[in-house]
Amino acid sequence: MRVEPSWEQAVERAASARVILIIGETDTGKTSFTTFLANGLVGKKLKVGVVDADLGQSDIGPPTTVGLGLVFQPIDHLGEAEVAGLYFVGSTSPQGHLLPTVIGTKKMVEKALALGVDRVLVDTSGLIQGELGRTLKQHKIDLIDPDLLLCLQRGGESEHILRPYGQGHRPEILRLAPGTAGRKRSQEERRQHRERTLQAYFHGARTLHLDLSKVVLIQPCLYAGQPLPPRQLDEISGITDDMILWAERRGGELTLVTPDPLRESQLRQAQKRFDDASVINYSLDDFQGSLAGLYDADRETLGLGIVRSIDFAKQLLVVETAVSEAAIASVRIGRQKFRPA
């Protein structure tokens, strides 16, 4: 990729800024630019942390996570950074997951600073269009509060995001020419890249049987209420005309796990029977083949697992992972599916 003259200027500006946020549309060269910027700062004897907040095309950490990498010497690719932290979002797209995406990015910035890096670079996804892109990027800017905001754009496509930030002293905004890399990758090529990355990540994984009476299941929130007694289980099974794999009440919520998703009419009947409780329904497809985040006792993401099965009555979760079983204190099951070839 040809280096734009404005990129050299960005290195000089970034040398005096502690937290630098990089935005731009897909295929504007953000990742190549971030690599160039990290190398330029390392060349100035600075320790650099890179937060990779692109959930779908991750270079630091697997897809579905926000990753933190440390750079202490020149690299050819962001994937060469030393992985120092992960935050599991559970999806390869921020859509429907804006809050964990923004929180995860903030937590990785904080972790980088706590590890003593001199500069933090935040590489973001290419989602900038429309209200969704504007909401995501502006909330990242507001929460991370960068000293320097670097925007790669072709023709003003990010100005609707930058508009509120042009009047104050922070962040300093620098608009840059995009890189010229070759042709754009199609959605199918991006999907295949994610599959290959996850395939490599799970190479050598083994099967673990996690006892959910000891390991906390954060999401979905199960085993946190009172199991329905047999009589009520039979009653709810009659209402739904389906097998009930698990049912519990907590406060005003009724959680039902069934082989297949319940129809709206069945949910309304169950709600009416249980005093207008808010009925939450999960089916087996919400579990099997889903990626899960595995956490230690301090709620730090240890890595990912693939959910193979769950025995609800025995509270036994079967996952495939490279993470040590002894370190796992809690699990969050995400929305993203992955079935290795």
Short mmCIF file of C-alpha atoms in Angstrom, two decimals:
data_model
loop_
_atom_site.label_atom_id
_atom_site.label_comp_id
_atom_site.label_asym_id
_atom_site.label_seq_id
_atom_site.Cartn_x
_atom_site.Cartn_y
_atom_site.Cartn_z
CA MET A 1 0.00 0.00 0.00
CA ARG A 2 1.29 3.45 -0.93
CA VAL A 3 1.84 5.73 2.07
CA GLU A 4 -0.01 9.03 1.78
CA PRO A 5 1.92 12.21 2.69
CA SER A 6 -0.71 13.04 5.33
CA TRP A 7 0.12 9.79 7.13
CA GLU A 8 3.57 11.08 8.02
CA GLN A 9 1.93 14.16 9.53
CA ALA A 10 -0.33 11.89 11.57
CA VAL A 11 2.69 10.16 13.14
CA GLU A 12 4.03 13.52 14.33
CA ARG A 13 0.66 14.52 15.80
CA ALA A 14 0.18 11.12 17.44
CA ALA A 15 3.60 11.33 19.08
CA SER A 16 2.23 14.00 21.44
CA ALA A 17 -1.23 12.43 22.02
CA ARG A 18 -1.89 9.65 24.51
CA VAL A 19 -5.09 8.10 23.10
CA ILE A 20 -5.70 8.13 19.35
CA LEU A 21 -8.97 6.99 17.74
CA ILE A 22 -9.03 6.03 14.06
CA ILE A 23 -12.26 6.01 12.03
CA GLY A 24 -13.08 5.50 8.38
CA GLU A 25 -15.31 3.58 6.02
CA THR A 26 -14.59 0.00 5.01
CA ASP A 27 -11.61 -0.35 2.66
CA THR A 28 -10.09 3.07 3.44
CA GLY A 29 -6.94 1.35 4.73
CA LYS A 30 -7.51 1.81 8.48
CA THR A 31 -5.67 -1.37 9.46
CA SER A 32 -2.69 -0.65 7.20
CA PHE A 33 -2.64 2.91 8.48
CA THR A 34 -2.79 1.73 12.11
CA THR A 35 0.15 -0.59 11.44
CA PHE A 36 2.07 2.29 9.83
CA LEU A 37 1.24 4.56 12.76
CA ALA A 38 2.26 1.97 15.36
CA ASN A 39 5.58 1.43 13.60
CA GLY A 40 6.17 5.18 13.39
CA LEU A 41 5.59 5.59 17.13
CA VAL A 42 7.75 2.57 17.97
CA GLY A 43 10.45 4.23 15.88
CA LYS A 44 10.25 7.14 18.32
CA LYS A 45 10.98 4.72 21.22
CA LEU A 46 7.36 4.69 22.40
CA LYS A 47 5.51 1.63 23.72
CA VAL A 48 2.27 1.25 21.77
CA GLY A 49 -1.01 -0.48 22.59
CA VAL A 50 -3.44 -1.19 19.76
CA VAL A 51 -7.13 -1.77 20.47
CA ASP A 52 -8.75 -3.68 17.61
CA ALA A 53 -12.47 -2.87 17.78
CA ASP A 54 -13.39 -4.36 14.39
CA LEU A 55 -15.49 -7.34 15.53
CA GLY A 56 -15.85 -8.96 12.14
CA GLN A 57 -12.38 -8.54 10.63
CA SER A 58 -10.26 -8.87 13.76
CA ASP A 59 -6.48 -8.85 13.52
CA ILE A 60 -5.83 -8.87 17.28
CA GLY A 61 -7.80 -11.66 18.90
CA PRO A 62 -10.56 -13.75 17.29
CA PRO A 63 -13.71 -12.35 15.63
CA THR A 64 -16.54 -11.40 18.07
CA THR A 65 -14.03 -9.75 20.42
CA VAL A 66 -12.40 -6.39 21.00
CA GLY A 67 -8.69 -7.16 21.29
CA LEU A 68 -5.70 -5.40 22.81
CA GLY A 69 -2.24 -5.91 21.33
CA LEU A 70 1.12 -4.55 22.45
CA VAL A 71 3.72 -3.35 19.94
CA PHE A 72 7.30 -2.83 21.10
CA GLN A 73 9.09 -3.31 17.77
CA PRO A 74 8.21 -2.81 14.10
CA ILE A 75 5.59 -5.21 12.70
CA ASP A 76 4.36 -6.09 9.22
CA HIS A 77 0.78 -6.77 10.30
CA LEU A 78 -1.37 -6.04 13.36
CA GLY A 79 -1.74 -9.78 13.90
CA GLU A 80 1.90 -9.80 15.03
CA ALA A 81 1.08 -7.67 18.09
CA GLU A 82 1.32 -9.43 21.45
CA VAL A 83 -2.26 -10.13 22.58
CA ALA A 84 -2.69 -8.65 26.07
CA GLY A 85 -6.47 -8.57 26.49
CA LEU A 86 -9.83 -9.53 25.01
CA TYR A 87 -13.41 -8.42 25.54
CA PHE A 88 -16.08 -10.80 24.25
CA VAL A 89 -18.99 -9.10 22.46
CA GLY A 90 -20.48 -12.27 20.97
CA SER A 91 -21.19 -11.03 17.46
CA THR A 92 -19.21 -10.11 14.35
CA SER A 93 -21.31 -6.97 13.92
CA PRO A 94 -21.92 -4.07 16.31
CA GLN A 95 -25.55 -3.93 15.17
CA GLY A 96 -27.68 -5.02 18.11
CA HIS A 97 -24.58 -5.01 20.31
CA LEU A 98 -23.65 -1.32 20.52
CA LEU A 99 -23.36 -1.23 24.31
CA PRO A 100 -20.91 -4.15 24.73
CA THR A 101 -18.93 -2.95 21.69
CA VAL A 102 -18.43 0.51 23.19
CA ILE A 103 -17.81 -0.81 26.72
CA GLY A 104 -15.33 -3.39 25.44
CA THR A 105 -13.40 -0.75 23.54
CA LYS A 106 -13.23 1.48 26.62
CA LYS A 107 -12.10 -1.39 28.85
CA MET A 108 -9.30 -2.35 26.46
CA VAL A 109 -8.11 1.28 26.34
CA GLU A 110 -8.06 1.34 30.15
CA LYS A 111 -6.18 -1.96 30.24
CA ALA A 112 -3.58 -0.66 27.80
CA LEU A 113 -2.96 2.43 29.94
CA ALA A 114 -2.80 0.28 33.09
CA LEU A 115 -0.11 -1.83 31.42
CA GLY A 116 1.99 1.29 31.00
CA VAL A 117 1.97 1.90 27.26
CA ASP A 118 2.91 5.36 26.04
CA ARG A 119 0.33 5.57 23.24
CA VAL A 120 -2.99 3.80 22.60
CA LEU A 121 -4.28 3.43 19.04
CA VAL A 122 -7.94 2.43 18.61
CA ASP A 123 -8.70 0.86 15.22
CA THR A 124 -12.46 0.75 14.58
CA SER A 125 -14.84 -0.98 12.18
CA GLY A 126 -15.95 0.51 8.88
CA LEU A 127 -19.49 1.12 10.13
CA ILE A 128 -19.94 4.88 9.72
CA GLN A 129 -23.08 5.23 7.60
CA GLY A 130 -26.51 6.28 8.86
CA GLU A 131 -27.79 6.71 12.38
CA LEU A 132 -26.33 3.38 13.48
CA GLY A 133 -22.80 4.27 12.40
CA ARG A 134 -23.11 7.78 13.82
CA THR A 135 -24.42 6.53 17.17
CA LEU A 136 -21.68 3.91 17.47
CA LYS A 137 -18.79 6.19 16.59
CA GLN A 138 -19.97 9.21 18.56
CA HIS A 139 -20.51 7.16 21.71
CA LYS A 140 -17.04 5.66 21.30
CA ILE A 141 -15.59 9.14 20.99
CA ASP A 142 -17.53 10.37 24.03
CA LEU A 143 -16.57 7.42 26.23
CA ILE A 144 -12.95 6.99 25.16
CA ASP A 145 -12.33 10.76 25.06
CA PRO A 146 -9.35 10.57 22.68
CA ASP A 147 -6.72 13.28 22.46
CA LEU A 148 -6.49 12.83 18.70
CA LEU A 149 -9.15 11.71 16.23
CA LEU A 150 -7.80 10.52 12.87
CA CYS A 151 -10.33 10.19 10.07
CA LEU A 152 -9.58 8.44 6.77
CA GLN A 153 -12.17 9.52 4.22
CA ARG A 154 -12.59 9.92 0.49
CA GLY A 155 -15.18 12.68 0.22
CA GLY A 156 -16.62 13.86 3.51
CA GLU A 157 -18.52 10.66 4.31
CA SER A 158 -17.54 10.87 8.01
CA GLU A 159 -18.36 14.54 8.54
CA HIS A 160 -21.77 13.75 10.07
CA ILE A 161 -19.85 11.96 12.84
CA LEU A 162 -17.17 14.63 13.30
CA ARG A 163 -19.52 17.64 13.31
CA PRO A 164 -20.06 17.97 17.11
CA TYR A 165 -16.34 17.76 17.85
CA GLY A 166 -14.99 20.59 15.74
CA GLN A 167 -15.58 23.45 18.19
CA GLY A 168 -13.64 22.44 21.31
CA HIS A 169 -9.97 21.90 22.01
CA ARG A 170 -10.32 18.11 22.32
CA PRO A 171 -10.17 15.91 20.47
CA GLU A 172 -7.87 17.33 17.84
CA ILE A 173 -9.20 16.17 14.47
CA LEU A 174 -6.97 15.28 11.55
CA ARG A 175 -8.49 14.28 8.21
CA LEU A 176 -6.36 11.93 6.15
CA ALA A 177 -6.35 10.58 2.62
CA PRO A 178 -7.30 6.89 2.50
CA GLY A 179 -4.81 4.26 1.50
CA THR A 180 -4.81 2.78 -1.97
CA ALA A 181 -4.84 -0.97 -1.47
CA GLY A 182 -6.27 -3.00 -4.39
CA ARG A 183 -9.83 -4.04 -4.92
CA LYS A 184 -12.44 -4.12 -2.21
CA ARG A 185 -13.15 -7.46 -0.56
CA SER A 186 -16.67 -8.80 -1.03
CA GLN A 187 -18.92 -9.78 1.87
CA GLU A 188 -18.33 -13.44 1.00
CA GLU A 189 -14.55 -12.94 1.12
CA ARG A 190 -14.90 -11.27 4.51
CA ARG A 191 -17.04 -14.15 5.78
CA GLN A 192 -14.48 -16.68 4.57
CA HIS A 193 -11.71 -14.72 6.28
CA ARG A 194 -13.64 -14.87 9.58
CA GLU A 195 -14.14 -18.61 9.19
CA ARG A 196 -10.43 -19.19 8.54
CA THR A 197 -9.46 -17.03 11.51
CA LEU A 198 -11.78 -18.91 13.87
CA GLN A 199 -10.67 -22.26 12.43
CA ALA A 200 -7.07 -21.38 13.25
CA TYR A 201 -8.03 -20.04 16.68
CA PHE A 202 -9.70 -23.31 17.70
CA HIS A 203 -6.94 -25.54 16.36
CA GLY A 204 -5.96 -27.91 19.17
CA ALA A 205 -9.06 -27.15 21.26
CA ARG A 206 -10.43 -29.87 23.54
CA THR A 207 -13.82 -30.69 25.00
CA LEU A 208 -14.69 -29.51 28.52
CA HIS A 209 -17.72 -30.35 30.67
CA LEU A 210 -18.52 -27.29 32.79
CA ASP A 211 -20.61 -27.65 35.94
CA LEU A 212 -23.05 -24.73 35.86
CA SER A 213 -23.72 -25.07 39.58
CA LYS A 214 -20.15 -23.79 40.00
CA VAL A 215 -19.49 -21.88 36.77
CA VAL A 216 -21.86 -18.91 36.41
CA LEU A 217 -23.86 -18.70 33.19
CA ILE A 218 -24.07 -14.95 32.62
CA GLN A 219 -25.96 -15.02 29.34
CA PRO A 220 -28.51 -16.46 28.92
CA CYS A 221 -29.30 -15.84 32.58
CA LEU A 222 -30.20 -19.34 33.79
CA TYR A 223 -30.07 -20.97 37.23
CA ALA A 224 -30.52 -17.56 38.85
CA GLY A 225 -34.14 -18.05 39.94
CA GLN A 226 -36.51 -20.70 41.27
CA PRO A 227 -37.06 -23.79 39.08
CA LEU A 228 -40.71 -24.46 38.30
CA PRO A 229 -42.07 -27.43 40.29
CA PRO A 230 -43.25 -30.55 38.35
CA ARG A 231 -46.93 -29.60 38.49
CA GLN A 232 -46.33 -26.20 36.92
CA LEU A 233 -43.94 -27.74 34.40
CA ASP A 234 -46.70 -30.08 33.24
CA GLU A 235 -49.11 -27.16 33.06
CA ILE A 236 -46.80 -24.96 31.02
CA SER A 237 -45.97 -27.91 28.76
CA GLY A 238 -49.69 -28.29 28.09
CA ILE A 239 -50.00 -24.60 27.27
CA THR A 240 -47.04 -24.58 24.90
CA ASP A 241 -47.69 -28.06 23.47
CA ASP A 242 -43.93 -28.61 23.63
CA MET A 243 -41.37 -30.21 25.89
CA ILE A 244 -39.98 -27.85 28.53
CA LEU A 245 -36.25 -28.41 28.88
CA TRP A 246 -35.88 -25.86 31.67
CA ALA A 247 -38.13 -23.32 33.37
CA GLU A 248 -37.49 -20.89 36.20
CA ARG A 249 -38.98 -17.76 37.75
CA ARG A 250 -37.11 -14.78 39.12
CA GLY A 251 -39.02 -11.69 40.11
CA GLY A 252 -41.42 -10.82 37.33
CA GLU A 253 -39.65 -12.99 34.75
CA LEU A 254 -40.47 -16.48 33.55
CA THR A 255 -37.71 -18.17 31.52
CA LEU A 256 -38.59 -21.16 29.34
CA VAL A 257 -36.15 -23.30 27.36
CA THR A 258 -37.79 -25.38 24.63
CA PRO A 259 -36.53 -27.50 21.71
CA ASP A 260 -37.96 -24.99 19.20
CA PRO A 261 -38.94 -21.32 19.53
CA LEU A 262 -42.45 -20.80 20.92
CA ARG A 263 -45.10 -18.98 18.90
CA GLU A 264 -46.34 -15.58 19.98
CA SER A 265 -49.72 -17.04 20.97
CA GLN A 266 -48.01 -19.61 23.22
CA LEU A 267 -45.95 -16.92 24.89
CA ARG A 268 -49.10 -14.89 25.57
CA GLN A 269 -50.83 -17.91 27.13
CA ALA A 270 -47.85 -18.57 29.38
CA GLN A 271 -47.72 -14.92 30.37
CA LYS A 272 -51.42 -14.91 31.26
CA ARG A 273 -51.10 -18.08 33.35
CA PHE A 274 -48.17 -16.71 35.37
CA ASP A 275 -49.62 -13.37 36.45
CA ASP A 276 -48.45 -11.38 33.41
CA ALA A 277 -44.83 -12.34 33.98
CA SER A 278 -42.36 -11.28 31.30
CA VAL A 279 -41.78 -14.54 29.40
CA ILE A 280 -38.29 -15.13 28.00
CA ASN A 281 -37.97 -18.07 25.62
CA TYR A 282 -34.76 -19.76 24.49
CA SER A 283 -34.58 -22.70 22.11
CA LEU A 284 -31.80 -25.23 21.60
CA ASP A 285 -30.57 -23.29 18.58
CA ASP A 286 -29.69 -20.39 20.90
CA PHE A 287 -27.06 -22.64 22.47
CA GLN A 288 -25.72 -25.29 20.13
CA GLY A 289 -22.90 -24.14 17.87
CA SER A 290 -22.74 -20.68 19.46
CA LEU A 291 -19.50 -18.98 20.39
CA ALA A 292 -19.11 -18.34 24.10
CA GLY A 293 -16.85 -16.02 26.08
CA LEU A 294 -15.04 -17.72 28.97
CA TYR A 295 -14.10 -15.54 31.96
CA ASP A 296 -11.90 -15.82 35.01
CA ALA A 297 -12.92 -14.87 38.55
CA ASP A 298 -12.06 -11.21 37.83
CA ARG A 299 -14.39 -11.23 34.78
CA GLU A 300 -11.47 -10.97 32.36
CA THR A 301 -12.04 -12.75 29.03
CA LEU A 302 -9.79 -15.81 28.93
CA GLY A 303 -10.80 -16.85 25.42
CA LEU A 304 -13.61 -18.36 23.38
CA GLY A 305 -15.39 -21.69 23.34
CA ILE A 306 -17.88 -23.39 21.03
CA VAL A 307 -21.03 -24.66 22.74
CA ARG A 308 -21.54 -28.31 21.82
CA SER A 309 -24.47 -29.17 24.08
CA ILE A 310 -26.13 -28.37 27.38
CA ASP A 311 -27.94 -30.67 29.81
CA PHE A 312 -30.31 -28.27 31.54
CA ALA A 313 -31.45 -30.64 34.28
CA LYS A 314 -27.88 -31.68 35.18
CA GLN A 315 -26.59 -28.11 34.71
CA LEU A 316 -23.80 -29.34 32.45
CA LEU A 317 -22.40 -27.25 29.59
CA VAL A 318 -20.16 -28.94 27.01
CA VAL A 319 -17.76 -26.58 25.21
CA GLU A 320 -14.81 -26.95 22.89
CA THR A 321 -11.98 -24.60 23.84
CA ALA A 322 -8.26 -24.19 24.38
CA VAL A 323 -8.85 -22.38 27.71
CA SER A 324 -7.84 -24.15 30.93
CA GLU A 325 -10.91 -25.47 32.75
CA ALA A 326 -9.51 -24.58 36.17
CA ALA A 327 -9.47 -20.86 35.31
CA ILE A 328 -13.08 -20.61 34.08
CA ALA A 329 -15.43 -18.89 36.55
CA SER A 330 -18.24 -17.75 34.23
CA VAL A 331 -19.55 -18.09 30.68
CA ARG A 332 -21.42 -15.79 28.30
CA ILE A 333 -23.02 -17.41 25.27
CA GLY A 334 -23.08 -15.08 22.27
CA ARG A 335 -25.23 -14.87 19.15
CA GLN A 336 -22.53 -15.81 16.65
CA LYS A 337 -22.48 -19.38 15.33
CA PHE A 338 -19.38 -21.30 14.34
CA ARG A 339 -19.22 -24.88 13.15
CA PRO A 340 -15.65 -25.95 12.34
CA ALA A 341 -15.07 -27.67 9.02
#
